[in-house]
């Protein structure tokens, strides 16, 4: 094989090598997370970050809109750093219910906050246009 354009050849070889490597190592991109890491992990969540007054107000508003079980479970888990086992003993809920309340509560908070952001953005646009 004769290489007439070295740059094109090198680019093609490098690209194909990288694509093969990505395909070969594809299984590495997703990794199972141990439940204890999820329960007590020091990882970032939207509830942990610094917030503006508007974000704090939105979070407070949306927390108030949650059902009492979801709100209680989220407050214990995120604000008081309680483990699932601690929440079970404090509330009397089953472990499955605690996990469900936290997961569904986070989803409901996210949806509520996104709706509020959309409304606020819509109001800003209307204010600018008037």
Short mmCIF file of C-alpha atoms in Angstrom, two decimals:
data_model
loop_
_atom_site.label_atom_id
_atom_site.label_comp_id
_atom_site.label_asym_id
_atom_site.label_seq_id
_atom_site.Cartn_x
_atom_site.Cartn_y
_atom_site.Cartn_z
CA UNK A 1 0.00 0.00 0.00
CA UNK A 2 1.39 3.36 -1.05
CA UNK A 3 0.62 6.42 1.06
CA UNK A 4 0.02 9.39 -1.24
CA UNK A 5 -1.25 11.86 1.37
CA UNK A 6 0.40 11.26 4.75
CA UNK A 7 -1.87 13.61 6.73
CA UNK A 8 -5.08 11.96 5.49
CA UNK A 9 -3.64 8.51 6.10
CA UNK A 10 -2.49 9.39 9.63
CA UNK A 11 -5.87 10.97 10.45
CA UNK A 12 -7.74 7.86 9.22
CA UNK A 13 -5.49 5.45 11.11
CA UNK A 14 -5.74 7.47 14.34
CA UNK A 15 -9.52 7.85 14.03
CA UNK A 16 -10.04 4.14 13.39
CA UNK A 17 -7.74 3.21 16.27
CA UNK A 18 -9.69 5.46 18.64
CA UNK A 19 -13.06 4.14 17.46
CA UNK A 20 -11.92 0.55 17.97
CA UNK A 21 -10.65 1.40 21.46
CA UNK A 22 -13.95 3.05 22.37
CA UNK A 23 -15.96 0.07 21.10
CA UNK A 24 -13.71 -2.37 22.93
CA UNK A 25 -13.88 -0.47 26.25
CA UNK A 26 -17.54 0.52 25.99
CA UNK A 27 -18.53 -1.54 29.04
CA UNK A 28 -16.37 0.71 31.26
CA UNK A 29 -18.54 3.81 30.78
CA UNK A 30 -21.21 2.57 33.18
CA UNK A 31 -20.37 1.28 36.60
CA UNK A 32 -22.62 -0.10 39.31
CA UNK A 33 -22.67 2.01 42.45
CA UNK A 34 -22.72 0.31 45.80
CA UNK A 35 -25.86 1.09 47.79
CA UNK A 36 -23.84 2.19 50.81
CA UNK A 37 -22.13 4.80 48.60
CA UNK A 38 -25.53 6.08 47.52
CA UNK A 39 -26.73 6.10 51.10
CA UNK A 40 -23.81 7.89 52.70
CA UNK A 41 -21.84 9.25 49.75
CA UNK A 42 -20.29 12.70 49.72
CA UNK A 43 -21.32 13.49 46.20
CA UNK A 44 -22.98 16.58 44.78
CA UNK A 45 -26.74 16.89 44.74
CA UNK A 46 -28.90 19.88 43.83
CA UNK A 47 -29.89 20.13 47.49
CA UNK A 48 -26.25 20.66 48.51
CA UNK A 49 -25.18 23.49 46.23
CA UNK A 50 -25.17 27.16 47.14
CA UNK A 51 -28.40 28.76 46.02
CA UNK A 52 -29.59 32.19 45.10
CA UNK A 53 -32.59 33.59 46.96
CA UNK A 54 -34.77 32.69 43.99
CA UNK A 55 -33.54 29.09 44.04
CA UNK A 56 -34.01 28.85 47.81
CA UNK A 57 -37.54 30.17 47.49
CA UNK A 58 -38.31 27.70 44.71
CA UNK A 59 -36.92 24.80 46.73
CA UNK A 60 -38.85 25.85 49.85
CA UNK A 61 -42.05 26.23 47.82
CA UNK A 62 -41.62 22.84 46.15
CA UNK A 63 -40.69 21.11 49.42
CA UNK A 64 -43.95 22.42 50.89
CA UNK A 65 -45.83 20.93 47.92
CA UNK A 66 -44.48 17.41 48.56
CA UNK A 67 -46.48 14.85 50.47
CA UNK A 68 -45.50 14.61 54.13
CA UNK A 69 -43.80 11.21 53.70
CA UNK A 70 -41.63 12.44 50.81
CA UNK A 71 -40.83 15.73 52.54
CA UNK A 72 -39.91 14.02 55.82
CA UNK A 73 -37.73 11.42 54.09
CA UNK A 74 -35.92 14.04 52.00
CA UNK A 75 -35.37 16.34 54.99
CA UNK A 76 -33.86 13.52 57.05
CA UNK A 77 -31.73 12.19 54.18
CA UNK A 78 -30.37 15.44 52.72
CA UNK A 79 -30.66 18.07 55.42
CA UNK A 80 -29.88 15.92 58.44
CA UNK A 81 -27.63 13.36 56.65
CA UNK A 82 -29.56 10.41 58.06
CA UNK A 83 -29.08 6.94 56.57
CA UNK A 84 -31.93 4.85 55.21
CA UNK A 85 -31.82 2.74 58.38
CA UNK A 86 -32.03 5.85 60.57
CA UNK A 87 -35.02 7.14 58.61
CA UNK A 88 -36.74 3.75 58.93
CA UNK A 89 -36.32 3.80 62.71
CA UNK A 90 -37.32 7.46 63.04
CA UNK A 91 -40.42 7.28 60.86
CA UNK A 92 -41.58 3.68 61.02
CA UNK A 93 -41.69 3.49 57.20
CA UNK A 94 -40.32 0.35 55.57
CA UNK A 95 -36.92 0.52 53.88
CA UNK A 96 -38.55 0.16 50.46
CA UNK A 97 -40.94 3.03 51.24
CA UNK A 98 -38.10 5.30 52.40
CA UNK A 99 -36.17 4.68 49.20
CA UNK A 100 -39.32 5.23 47.16
CA UNK A 101 -40.24 8.43 49.01
CA UNK A 102 -36.76 9.86 48.46
CA UNK A 103 -36.61 8.90 44.79
CA UNK A 104 -40.13 10.10 44.00
CA UNK A 105 -39.65 13.21 46.12
CA UNK A 106 -36.49 14.15 44.23
CA UNK A 107 -38.30 13.65 40.93
CA UNK A 108 -41.25 15.75 42.12
CA UNK A 109 -38.90 18.49 43.36
CA UNK A 110 -37.08 18.54 40.05
CA UNK A 111 -40.33 18.78 38.07
CA UNK A 112 -41.71 21.49 40.35
CA UNK A 113 -38.51 23.56 40.19
CA UNK A 114 -38.36 23.22 36.40
CA UNK A 115 -41.96 24.44 36.14
CA UNK A 116 -41.18 27.41 38.39
CA UNK A 117 -38.07 28.27 36.35
CA UNK A 118 -40.10 28.15 33.15
CA UNK A 119 -42.74 30.43 34.66
CA UNK A 120 -40.10 32.85 35.94
CA UNK A 121 -38.37 32.92 32.56
CA UNK A 122 -41.69 33.50 30.83
CA UNK A 123 -42.41 36.42 33.19
CA UNK A 124 -38.96 37.90 32.53
CA UNK A 125 -39.52 37.73 28.78
CA UNK A 126 -42.93 39.36 29.12
CA UNK A 127 -41.45 42.09 31.33
CA UNK A 128 -38.70 42.81 28.78
CA UNK A 129 -41.22 42.98 25.96
CA UNK A 130 -43.45 45.54 27.71
#
